[in-house]
Amino acid sequence: MKSTARGTRRGLAAALAASAVAIGLFVAVPQANAGQDGDEADRTTNHTMGSQIREHEGVDTRAGDVADPGVQATLSGIDVASYQGNVDWKAHWNAGKRFAYVKATEGLTYKNPYFSQQYTGSYNVGMIRGAYHFALPNVSSGAQQANYFASSGGGWSRDGKTLPGVADLEYNPYGATCYGLSQASMAAWIRDFANTYRARTGRDAVFYTSTSWWSQCVGSAQAFAGTNPLWVARYSSSVGTLPYNWGVWTFWQYTSSPLDTNYFNGAIDRLQAMANG
């Protein structure tokens, strides 16, 4: 009898499960630490570095195997956001990563809830680290967003392990590619951000972008190469053409698999010099 009852219960359970699937009650739940692509962008307030570039420009499948970055020496590093959750920094250090950038803010409303663990954890393991801001040029002035960023994790200190903050300038996740701005207006917004960030921190912000986006949205309206280091996104085996007026890249994001991985254009002493200002 007990065996028969257990069999009946198992049969009922299977039938209920099948019925639930049939009517759509079961929903796949993403893992807490979701991968870079797929769950990297909450479509309301939180977008990661390069998420919109990959969506618009695609990814070269050879990008994960960069044989010759085209410089004499490079360092490997990563960038992370809330989708990585609590990061195992020791594992990344053991894998040879020596620097990290952590998303701090977006627009005027979003702050990364994992920022403290990620920013402090990378520092504690020995990495040279910095923070980045996902810019939304259509929601406020550049000055307002620079202040929000600088007050929410994007500051700088001359401790030899803190890099200047980054303005993430890429395709609009909510609409028009260039946020409804002309090239002149976009350049003016970027200048406003850059000037305010420098006034707040004493450092020139790094600009993260792709050549395609910059050509469409900024063009040659203003030149920033003399003040702002370039972090170029190109998911390929070579860095390719750089945006207007930059003759050299400082960082290169060359793959997003299994997570965003970057080169610094130089050896460790040059990265330390950048951190020291």
PDB file of C-alpha atoms in Angstrom:
ATOM      1  CA  MET A   1       0.000   0.000   0.000  1.00  0.00           C
ATOM      2  CA  LYS A   2       2.801   2.443   0.891  1.00  0.00           C
ATOM      3  CA  SER A   3       4.494   1.746  -2.415  1.00  0.00           C
ATOM      4  CA  THR A   4       1.255   2.316  -4.291  1.00  0.00           C
ATOM      5  CA  ALA A   5       0.618   5.601  -2.417  1.00  0.00           C
ATOM      6  CA  ARG A   6       4.102   6.878  -3.181  1.00  0.00           C
ATOM      7  CA  GLY A   7       3.581   5.978  -6.849  1.00  0.00           C
ATOM      8  CA  THR A   8       0.273   7.812  -6.878  1.00  0.00           C
ATOM      9  CA  ARG A   9       1.844  10.915  -5.294  1.00  0.00           C
ATOM     10  CA  ARG A  10       4.675  10.873  -7.815  1.00  0.00           C
ATOM     11  CA  GLY A  11       2.178  10.601 -10.639  1.00  0.00           C
ATOM     12  CA  LEU A  12       0.148  13.505  -9.294  1.00  0.00           C
ATOM     13  CA  ALA A  13       3.284  15.622  -8.887  1.00  0.00           C
ATOM     14  CA  ALA A  14       4.355  14.938 -12.454  1.00  0.00           C
ATOM     15  CA  ALA A  15       0.905  15.781 -13.759  1.00  0.00           C
ATOM     16  CA  LEU A  16       0.824  19.049 -11.818  1.00  0.00           C
ATOM     17  CA  ALA A  17       4.266  19.990 -13.094  1.00  0.00           C
ATOM     18  CA  ALA A  18       3.249  19.302 -16.679  1.00  0.00           C
ATOM     19  CA  SER A  19       0.090  21.354 -16.235  1.00  0.00           C
ATOM     20  CA  ALA A  20       2.046  24.280 -14.777  1.00  0.00           C
ATOM     21  CA  VAL A  21       4.459  24.299 -17.700  1.00  0.00           C
ATOM     22  CA  ALA A  22       1.566  24.112 -20.142  1.00  0.00           C
ATOM     23  CA  ILE A  23      -0.100  27.227 -18.707  1.00  0.00           C
ATOM     24  CA  GLY A  24       3.150  29.160 -18.281  1.00  0.00           C
ATOM     25  CA  LEU A  25       3.446  29.172 -14.489  1.00  0.00           C
ATOM     26  CA  PHE A  26       7.102  28.197 -14.509  1.00  0.00           C
ATOM     27  CA  VAL A  27       9.477  31.041 -15.371  1.00  0.00           C
ATOM     28  CA  ALA A  28      13.218  30.674 -15.866  1.00  0.00           C
ATOM     29  CA  VAL A  29      15.082  32.573 -13.158  1.00  0.00           C
ATOM     30  CA  PRO A  30      18.462  34.057 -14.104  1.00  0.00           C
ATOM     31  CA  GLN A  31      21.443  33.235 -11.946  1.00  0.00           C
ATOM     32  CA  ALA A  32      22.519  35.836  -9.417  1.00  0.00           C
ATOM     33  CA  ASN A  33      25.784  36.479 -11.229  1.00  0.00           C
ATOM     34  CA  ALA A  34      24.505  36.569 -14.783  1.00  0.00           C
ATOM     35  CA  GLY A  35      26.826  36.645 -17.749  1.00  0.00           C
ATOM     36  CA  GLN A  36      27.873  39.802 -19.532  1.00  0.00           C
ATOM     37  CA  ASP A  37      25.491  39.529 -22.442  1.00  0.00           C
ATOM     38  CA  GLY A  38      21.823  38.740 -22.025  1.00  0.00           C
ATOM     39  CA  ASP A  39      21.316  39.970 -18.472  1.00  0.00           C
ATOM     40  CA  GLU A  40      23.865  42.762 -18.450  1.00  0.00           C
ATOM     41  CA  ALA A  41      21.377  45.557 -19.076  1.00  0.00           C
ATOM     42  CA  ASP A  42      18.328  46.199 -16.952  1.00  0.00           C
ATOM     43  CA  ARG A  43      16.392  48.093 -19.606  1.00  0.00           C
ATOM     44  CA  THR A  44      15.291  50.790 -17.183  1.00  0.00           C
ATOM     45  CA  THR A  45      18.260  52.188 -15.278  1.00  0.00           C
ATOM     46  CA  ASN A  46      21.407  50.088 -15.492  1.00  0.00           C
ATOM     47  CA  HIS A  47      23.610  49.513 -18.520  1.00  0.00           C
ATOM     48  CA  THR A  48      27.135  48.190 -18.551  1.00  0.00           C
ATOM     49  CA  MET A  49      30.214  49.423 -20.335  1.00  0.00           C
ATOM     50  CA  GLY A  50      30.022  48.329 -23.965  1.00  0.00           C
ATOM     51  CA  SER A  51      26.561  46.785 -23.767  1.00  0.00           C
ATOM     52  CA  GLN A  52      25.159  49.148 -26.400  1.00  0.00           C
ATOM     53  CA  ILE A  53      28.278  49.021 -28.568  1.00  0.00           C
ATOM     54  CA  ARG A  54      28.008  45.245 -28.805  1.00  0.00           C
ATOM     55  CA  GLU A  55      24.308  45.553 -29.595  1.00  0.00           C
ATOM     56  CA  HIS A  56      24.897  48.017 -32.437  1.00  0.00           C
ATOM     57  CA  GLU A  57      28.282  46.993 -33.791  1.00  0.00           C
ATOM     58  CA  GLY A  58      28.484  43.282 -33.040  1.00  0.00           C
ATOM     59  CA  VAL A  59      31.448  41.198 -31.921  1.00  0.00           C
ATOM     60  CA  ASP A  60      34.230  39.617 -33.941  1.00  0.00           C
ATOM     61  CA  THR A  61      34.353  35.975 -32.838  1.00  0.00           C
ATOM     62  CA  ARG A  62      38.151  36.150 -32.954  1.00  0.00           C
ATOM     63  CA  ALA A  63      38.234  38.962 -30.402  1.00  0.00           C
ATOM     64  CA  GLY A  64      39.088  36.701 -27.497  1.00  0.00           C
ATOM     65  CA  ASP A  65      42.376  35.670 -29.121  1.00  0.00           C
ATOM     66  CA  VAL A  66      44.414  38.828 -29.563  1.00  0.00           C
ATOM     67  CA  ALA A  67      47.848  37.762 -30.681  1.00  0.00           C
ATOM     68  CA  ASP A  68      49.428  41.191 -31.124  1.00  0.00           C
ATOM     69  CA  PRO A  69      47.902  44.239 -29.424  1.00  0.00           C
ATOM     70  CA  GLY A  70      50.292  46.409 -31.413  1.00  0.00           C
ATOM     71  CA  VAL A  71      52.368  47.822 -28.560  1.00  0.00           C
ATOM     72  CA  GLN A  72      55.569  46.929 -26.761  1.00  0.00           C
ATOM     73  CA  ALA A  73      53.973  46.090 -23.414  1.00  0.00           C
ATOM     74  CA  THR A  74      50.457  45.675 -22.083  1.00  0.00           C
ATOM     75  CA  LEU A  75      48.682  44.878 -18.843  1.00  0.00           C
ATOM     76  CA  SER A  76      45.442  42.916 -18.632  1.00  0.00           C
ATOM     77  CA  GLY A  77      42.445  44.073 -16.621  1.00  0.00           C
ATOM     78  CA  ILE A  78      38.678  43.837 -16.360  1.00  0.00           C
ATOM     79  CA  ASP A  79      35.645  46.058 -15.862  1.00  0.00           C
ATOM     80  CA  VAL A  80      32.674  44.986 -13.770  1.00  0.00           C
ATOM     81  CA  ALA A  81      29.210  46.150 -12.773  1.00  0.00           C
ATOM     82  CA  SER A  82      26.366  44.967 -10.559  1.00  0.00           C
ATOM     83  CA  TYR A  83      25.757  41.922 -12.764  1.00  0.00           C
ATOM     84  CA  GLN A  84      28.960  40.334 -11.478  1.00  0.00           C
ATOM     85  CA  GLY A  85      27.742  40.645  -7.865  1.00  0.00           C
ATOM     86  CA  ASN A  86      30.398  39.994  -5.239  1.00  0.00           C
ATOM     87  CA  VAL A  87      33.534  39.450  -7.302  1.00  0.00           C
ATOM     88  CA  ASP A  88      36.209  36.872  -6.456  1.00  0.00           C
ATOM     89  CA  TRP A  89      39.076  39.314  -6.850  1.00  0.00           C
ATOM     90  CA  LYS A  90      41.740  36.857  -5.742  1.00  0.00           C
ATOM     91  CA  ALA A  91      40.835  34.578  -8.640  1.00  0.00           C
ATOM     92  CA  HIS A  92      41.157  37.437 -11.136  1.00  0.00           C
ATOM     93  CA  TRP A  93      44.476  38.474  -9.622  1.00  0.00           C
ATOM     94  CA  ASN A  94      45.750  34.903  -9.921  1.00  0.00           C
ATOM     95  CA  ALA A  95      44.615  34.931 -13.563  1.00  0.00           C
ATOM     96  CA  GLY A  96      46.941  37.859 -14.242  1.00  0.00           C
ATOM     97  CA  LYS A  97      44.543  40.812 -14.056  1.00  0.00           C
ATOM     98  CA  ARG A  98      46.270  43.883 -12.657  1.00  0.00           C
ATOM     99  CA  PHE A  99      43.670  46.636 -12.967  1.00  0.00           C
ATOM    100  CA  ALA A 100      39.906  46.986 -12.748  1.00  0.00           C
ATOM    101  CA  TYR A 101      37.242  49.554 -13.436  1.00  0.00           C
ATOM    102  CA  VAL A 102      33.946  49.357 -11.544  1.00  0.00           C
ATOM    103  CA  LYS A 103      30.649  50.901 -12.582  1.00  0.00           C
ATOM    104  CA  ALA A 104      29.598  53.501 -10.034  1.00  0.00           C
ATOM    105  CA  THR A 105      26.718  55.437 -11.557  1.00  0.00           C
ATOM    106  CA  GLU A 106      24.431  56.045 -14.526  1.00  0.00           C
ATOM    107  CA  GLY A 107      22.632  59.265 -15.384  1.00  0.00           C
ATOM    108  CA  LEU A 108      21.480  60.992 -12.202  1.00  0.00           C
ATOM    109  CA  THR A 109      19.607  58.176 -10.464  1.00  0.00           C
ATOM    110  CA  TYR A 110      21.493  54.871 -10.569  1.00  0.00           C
ATOM    111  CA  LYS A 111      24.198  53.699  -8.154  1.00  0.00           C
ATOM    112  CA  ASN A 112      25.777  50.233  -8.297  1.00  0.00           C
ATOM    113  CA  PRO A 113      24.668  48.357  -5.141  1.00  0.00           C
ATOM    114  CA  TYR A 114      27.833  46.192  -5.290  1.00  0.00           C
ATOM    115  CA  PHE A 115      30.175  49.130  -5.740  1.00  0.00           C
ATOM    116  CA  SER A 116      31.796  48.957  -2.309  1.00  0.00           C
ATOM    117  CA  GLN A 117      32.686  45.248  -2.524  1.00  0.00           C
ATOM    118  CA  GLN A 118      33.936  45.560  -6.083  1.00  0.00           C
ATOM    119  CA  TYR A 119      35.872  48.820  -5.719  1.00  0.00           C
ATOM    120  CA  THR A 120      37.406  48.032  -2.343  1.00  0.00           C
ATOM    121  CA  GLY A 121      37.924  44.352  -3.094  1.00  0.00           C
ATOM    122  CA  SER A 122      39.965  45.026  -6.221  1.00  0.00           C
ATOM    123  CA  TYR A 123      42.097  47.509  -4.279  1.00  0.00           C
ATOM    124  CA  ASN A 124      42.659  45.101  -1.392  1.00  0.00           C
ATOM    125  CA  VAL A 125      43.875  42.305  -3.648  1.00  0.00           C
ATOM    126  CA  GLY A 126      46.512  44.616  -5.122  1.00  0.00           C
ATOM    127  CA  MET A 127      44.901  45.903  -8.297  1.00  0.00           C
ATOM    128  CA  ILE A 128      45.000  49.480  -9.485  1.00  0.00           C
ATOM    129  CA  ARG A 129      41.374  50.435  -9.846  1.00  0.00           C
ATOM    130  CA  GLY A 130      38.981  53.167 -10.899  1.00  0.00           C
ATOM    131  CA  ALA A 131      35.285  53.870 -11.396  1.00  0.00           C
ATOM    132  CA  TYR A 132      33.105  54.615 -14.419  1.00  0.00           C
ATOM    133  CA  HIS A 133      29.889  56.492 -15.142  1.00  0.00           C
ATOM    134  CA  PHE A 134      27.422  55.514 -17.894  1.00  0.00           C
ATOM    135  CA  ALA A 135      26.576  58.888 -19.398  1.00  0.00           C
ATOM    136  CA  LEU A 136      23.039  59.842 -20.444  1.00  0.00           C
ATOM    137  CA  PRO A 137      23.539  63.212 -22.152  1.00  0.00           C
ATOM    138  CA  ASN A 138      19.819  63.819 -22.682  1.00  0.00           C
ATOM    139  CA  VAL A 139      18.753  63.749 -19.012  1.00  0.00           C
ATOM    140  CA  SER A 140      20.878  66.547 -17.522  1.00  0.00           C
ATOM    141  CA  SER A 141      23.912  68.718 -18.111  1.00  0.00           C
ATOM    142  CA  GLY A 142      27.380  67.231 -18.228  1.00  0.00           C
ATOM    143  CA  ALA A 143      28.262  69.152 -15.072  1.00  0.00           C
ATOM    144  CA  GLN A 144      25.385  67.616 -13.123  1.00  0.00           C
ATOM    145  CA  GLN A 145      26.380  64.077 -14.077  1.00  0.00           C
ATOM    146  CA  ALA A 146      30.062  64.717 -13.386  1.00  0.00           C
ATOM    147  CA  ASN A 147      29.179  65.957  -9.910  1.00  0.00           C
ATOM    148  CA  TYR A 148      26.873  63.003  -9.285  1.00  0.00           C
ATOM    149  CA  PHE A 149      29.622  60.606 -10.355  1.00  0.00           C
ATOM    150  CA  ALA A 150      32.368  62.306  -8.348  1.00  0.00           C
ATOM    151  CA  SER A 151      30.175  62.272  -5.234  1.00  0.00           C
ATOM    152  CA  SER A 152      29.141  58.623  -5.661  1.00  0.00           C
ATOM    153  CA  GLY A 153      32.402  56.719  -5.977  1.00  0.00           C
ATOM    154  CA  GLY A 154      34.010  58.414  -8.970  1.00  0.00           C
ATOM    155  CA  GLY A 155      36.508  60.542  -7.080  1.00  0.00           C
ATOM    156  CA  TRP A 156      40.283  60.249  -7.133  1.00  0.00           C
ATOM    157  CA  SER A 157      43.107  60.166  -4.586  1.00  0.00           C
ATOM    158  CA  ARG A 158      46.864  60.135  -5.064  1.00  0.00           C
ATOM    159  CA  ASP A 159      47.453  56.765  -3.412  1.00  0.00           C
ATOM    160  CA  GLY A 160      49.113  55.087  -6.374  1.00  0.00           C
ATOM    161  CA  LYS A 161      46.224  52.646  -6.797  1.00  0.00           C
ATOM    162  CA  THR A 162      43.316  54.847  -7.933  1.00  0.00           C
ATOM    163  CA  LEU A 163      42.823  55.662 -11.603  1.00  0.00           C
ATOM    164  CA  PRO A 164      40.938  58.711 -12.881  1.00  0.00           C
ATOM    165  CA  GLY A 165      37.239  58.218 -13.495  1.00  0.00           C
ATOM    166  CA  VAL A 166      35.740  57.233 -16.842  1.00  0.00           C
ATOM    167  CA  ALA A 167      32.866  58.714 -18.816  1.00  0.00           C
ATOM    168  CA  ASP A 168      31.226  55.838 -20.702  1.00  0.00           C
ATOM    169  CA  LEU A 169      30.040  57.436 -23.955  1.00  0.00           C
ATOM    170  CA  GLU A 170      28.099  55.068 -26.182  1.00  0.00           C
ATOM    171  CA  TYR A 171      24.813  54.412 -27.965  1.00  0.00           C
ATOM    172  CA  ASN A 172      21.616  55.556 -26.274  1.00  0.00           C
ATOM    173  CA  PRO A 173      19.961  52.489 -24.697  1.00  0.00           C
ATOM    174  CA  TYR A 174      16.579  54.223 -24.719  1.00  0.00           C
ATOM    175  CA  GLY A 175      16.271  55.763 -28.176  1.00  0.00           C
ATOM    176  CA  ALA A 176      18.123  57.856 -30.749  1.00  0.00           C
ATOM    177  CA  THR A 177      21.791  56.899 -31.144  1.00  0.00           C
ATOM    178  CA  CYS A 178      23.098  60.355 -30.241  1.00  0.00           C
ATOM    179  CA  TYR A 179      20.500  61.148 -27.560  1.00  0.00           C
ATOM    180  CA  GLY A 180      18.841  63.701 -29.837  1.00  0.00           C
ATOM    181  CA  LEU A 181      21.918  65.958 -29.812  1.00  0.00           C
ATOM    182  CA  SER A 182      23.845  67.435 -32.708  1.00  0.00           C
ATOM    183  CA  GLN A 183      27.582  66.818 -32.891  1.00  0.00           C
ATOM    184  CA  ALA A 184      28.260  70.321 -31.587  1.00  0.00           C
ATOM    185  CA  SER A 185      25.836  69.881 -28.693  1.00  0.00           C
ATOM    186  CA  MET A 186      27.248  66.474 -27.803  1.00  0.00           C
ATOM    187  CA  ALA A 187      30.788  67.825 -27.822  1.00  0.00           C
ATOM    188  CA  ALA A 188      29.693  70.697 -25.586  1.00  0.00           C
ATOM    189  CA  TRP A 189      28.041  68.234 -23.174  1.00  0.00           C
ATOM    190  CA  ILE A 190      31.208  66.142 -23.029  1.00  0.00           C
ATOM    191  CA  ARG A 191      33.330  69.261 -22.435  1.00  0.00           C
ATOM    192  CA  ASP A 192      30.998  70.298 -19.616  1.00  0.00           C
ATOM    193  CA  PHE A 193      31.396  66.866 -17.999  1.00  0.00           C
ATOM    194  CA  ALA A 194      35.172  66.900 -18.472  1.00  0.00           C
ATOM    195  CA  ASN A 195      35.684  70.388 -17.096  1.00  0.00           C
ATOM    196  CA  THR A 196      33.507  69.718 -14.061  1.00  0.00           C
ATOM    197  CA  TYR A 197      35.154  66.380 -13.308  1.00  0.00           C
ATOM    198  CA  ARG A 198      38.582  67.996 -13.453  1.00  0.00           C
ATOM    199  CA  ALA A 199      37.440  70.812 -11.155  1.00  0.00           C
ATOM    200  CA  ARG A 200      36.119  68.263  -8.661  1.00  0.00           C
ATOM    201  CA  THR A 201      39.010  65.791  -8.701  1.00  0.00           C
ATOM    202  CA  GLY A 202      42.037  67.464 -10.241  1.00  0.00           C
ATOM    203  CA  ARG A 203      42.169  64.770 -12.936  1.00  0.00           C
ATOM    204  CA  ASP A 204      41.080  64.575 -16.553  1.00  0.00           C
ATOM    205  CA  ALA A 205      38.434  61.925 -17.095  1.00  0.00           C
ATOM    206  CA  VAL A 206      39.113  58.955 -19.353  1.00  0.00           C
ATOM    207  CA  PHE A 207      36.663  58.664 -22.262  1.00  0.00           C
ATOM    208  CA  TYR A 208      35.351  55.200 -23.111  1.00  0.00           C
ATOM    209  CA  THR A 209      33.758  54.986 -26.558  1.00  0.00           C
ATOM    210  CA  SER A 210      33.825  53.312 -29.958  1.00  0.00           C
ATOM    211  CA  THR A 211      35.124  54.917 -33.119  1.00  0.00           C
ATOM    212  CA  SER A 212      31.788  54.407 -34.862  1.00  0.00           C
ATOM    213  CA  TRP A 213      29.718  56.074 -32.129  1.00  0.00           C
ATOM    214  CA  TRP A 214      32.158  58.971 -31.797  1.00  0.00           C
ATOM    215  CA  SER A 215      32.198  59.545 -35.551  1.00  0.00           C
ATOM    216  CA  GLN A 216      28.397  59.715 -35.647  1.00  0.00           C
ATOM    217  CA  CYS A 217      27.737  61.691 -32.473  1.00  0.00           C
ATOM    218  CA  VAL A 218      30.798  63.910 -31.916  1.00  0.00           C
ATOM    219  CA  GLY A 219      32.797  63.814 -35.115  1.00  0.00           C
ATOM    220  CA  SER A 220      35.344  66.618 -35.301  1.00  0.00           C
ATOM    221  CA  ALA A 221      33.229  69.141 -33.372  1.00  0.00           C
ATOM    222  CA  GLN A 222      35.880  69.351 -30.636  1.00  0.00           C
ATOM    223  CA  ALA A 223      39.236  67.695 -29.970  1.00  0.00           C
ATOM    224  CA  PHE A 224      39.796  65.998 -26.620  1.00  0.00           C
ATOM    225  CA  ALA A 225      42.956  64.006 -27.287  1.00  0.00           C
ATOM    226  CA  GLY A 226      45.210  66.589 -25.658  1.00  0.00           C
ATOM    227  CA  THR A 227      43.519  66.208 -22.277  1.00  0.00           C
ATOM    228  CA  ASN A 228      41.458  63.041 -22.024  1.00  0.00           C
ATOM    229  CA  PRO A 229      42.914  59.524 -22.310  1.00  0.00           C
ATOM    230  CA  LEU A 230      41.062  57.216 -24.714  1.00  0.00           C
ATOM    231  CA  TRP A 231      39.532  53.871 -23.829  1.00  0.00           C
ATOM    232  CA  VAL A 232      38.419  52.388 -27.127  1.00  0.00           C
ATOM    233  CA  ALA A 233      35.952  49.526 -27.491  1.00  0.00           C
ATOM    234  CA  ARG A 234      36.588  47.227 -30.423  1.00  0.00           C
ATOM    235  CA  TYR A 235      35.840  43.516 -30.171  1.00  0.00           C
ATOM    236  CA  SER A 236      38.335  42.310 -32.690  1.00  0.00           C
ATOM    237  CA  SER A 237      41.895  41.046 -33.037  1.00  0.00           C
ATOM    238  CA  SER A 238      43.182  44.579 -33.706  1.00  0.00           C
ATOM    239  CA  VAL A 239      42.291  47.958 -32.283  1.00  0.00           C
ATOM    240  CA  GLY A 240      41.581  49.527 -35.673  1.00  0.00           C
ATOM    241  CA  THR A 241      41.056  53.216 -36.454  1.00  0.00           C
ATOM    242  CA  LEU A 242      40.793  55.500 -33.427  1.00  0.00           C
ATOM    243  CA  PRO A 243      38.245  58.301 -32.939  1.00  0.00           C
ATOM    244  CA  TYR A 244      38.959  61.800 -34.213  1.00  0.00           C
ATOM    245  CA  ASN A 245      42.247  63.373 -33.101  1.00  0.00           C
ATOM    246  CA  TRP A 246      43.479  60.527 -30.872  1.00  0.00           C
ATOM    247  CA  GLY A 247      46.745  59.072 -32.078  1.00  0.00           C
ATOM    248  CA  VAL A 248      47.072  56.507 -29.297  1.00  0.00           C
ATOM    249  CA  TRP A 249      44.795  54.463 -27.064  1.00  0.00           C
ATOM    250  CA  THR A 250      45.282  54.134 -23.296  1.00  0.00           C
ATOM    251  CA  PHE A 251      42.851  51.256 -22.706  1.00  0.00           C
ATOM    252  CA  TRP A 252      41.357  48.838 -25.217  1.00  0.00           C
ATOM    253  CA  GLN A 253      38.302  46.702 -24.422  1.00  0.00           C
ATOM    254  CA  TYR A 254      38.780  43.845 -26.866  1.00  0.00           C
ATOM    255  CA  THR A 255      36.369  41.166 -25.662  1.00  0.00           C
ATOM    256  CA  SER A 256      33.326  40.672 -23.451  1.00  0.00           C
ATOM    257  CA  SER A 257      33.651  36.889 -23.120  1.00  0.00           C
ATOM    258  CA  PRO A 258      33.436  35.559 -20.478  1.00  0.00           C
ATOM    259  CA  LEU A 259      33.486  39.123 -19.106  1.00  0.00           C
ATOM    260  CA  ASP A 260      34.806  42.508 -20.223  1.00  0.00           C
ATOM    261  CA  THR A 261      38.570  42.240 -20.647  1.00  0.00           C
ATOM    262  CA  ASN A 262      40.912  45.093 -21.462  1.00  0.00           C
ATOM    263  CA  TYR A 263      44.498  45.999 -22.194  1.00  0.00           C
ATOM    264  CA  PHE A 264      46.362  48.962 -20.765  1.00  0.00           C
ATOM    265  CA  ASN A 265      48.797  50.390 -23.280  1.00  0.00           C
ATOM    266  CA  GLY A 266      52.000  50.110 -21.266  1.00  0.00           C
ATOM    267  CA  ALA A 267      53.756  48.297 -18.448  1.00  0.00           C
ATOM    268  CA  ILE A 268      52.921  48.429 -14.743  1.00  0.00           C
ATOM    269  CA  ASP A 269      55.122  51.481 -14.092  1.00  0.00           C
ATOM    270  CA  ARG A 270      53.106  53.481 -16.645  1.00  0.00           C
ATOM    271  CA  LEU A 271      49.823  52.469 -15.061  1.00  0.00           C
ATOM    272  CA  GLN A 272      51.161  53.465 -11.651  1.00  0.00           C
ATOM    273  CA  ALA A 273      52.205  56.811 -13.099  1.00  0.00           C
ATOM    274  CA  MET A 274      48.690  57.304 -14.436  1.00  0.00           C
ATOM    275  CA  ALA A 275      47.255  56.505 -11.022  1.00  0.00           C
ATOM    276  CA  ASN A 276      49.581  58.995  -9.344  1.00  0.00           C
ATOM    277  CA  GLY A 277      48.655  61.773 -11.724  1.00  0.00           C
TER     278      GLY A 277
END
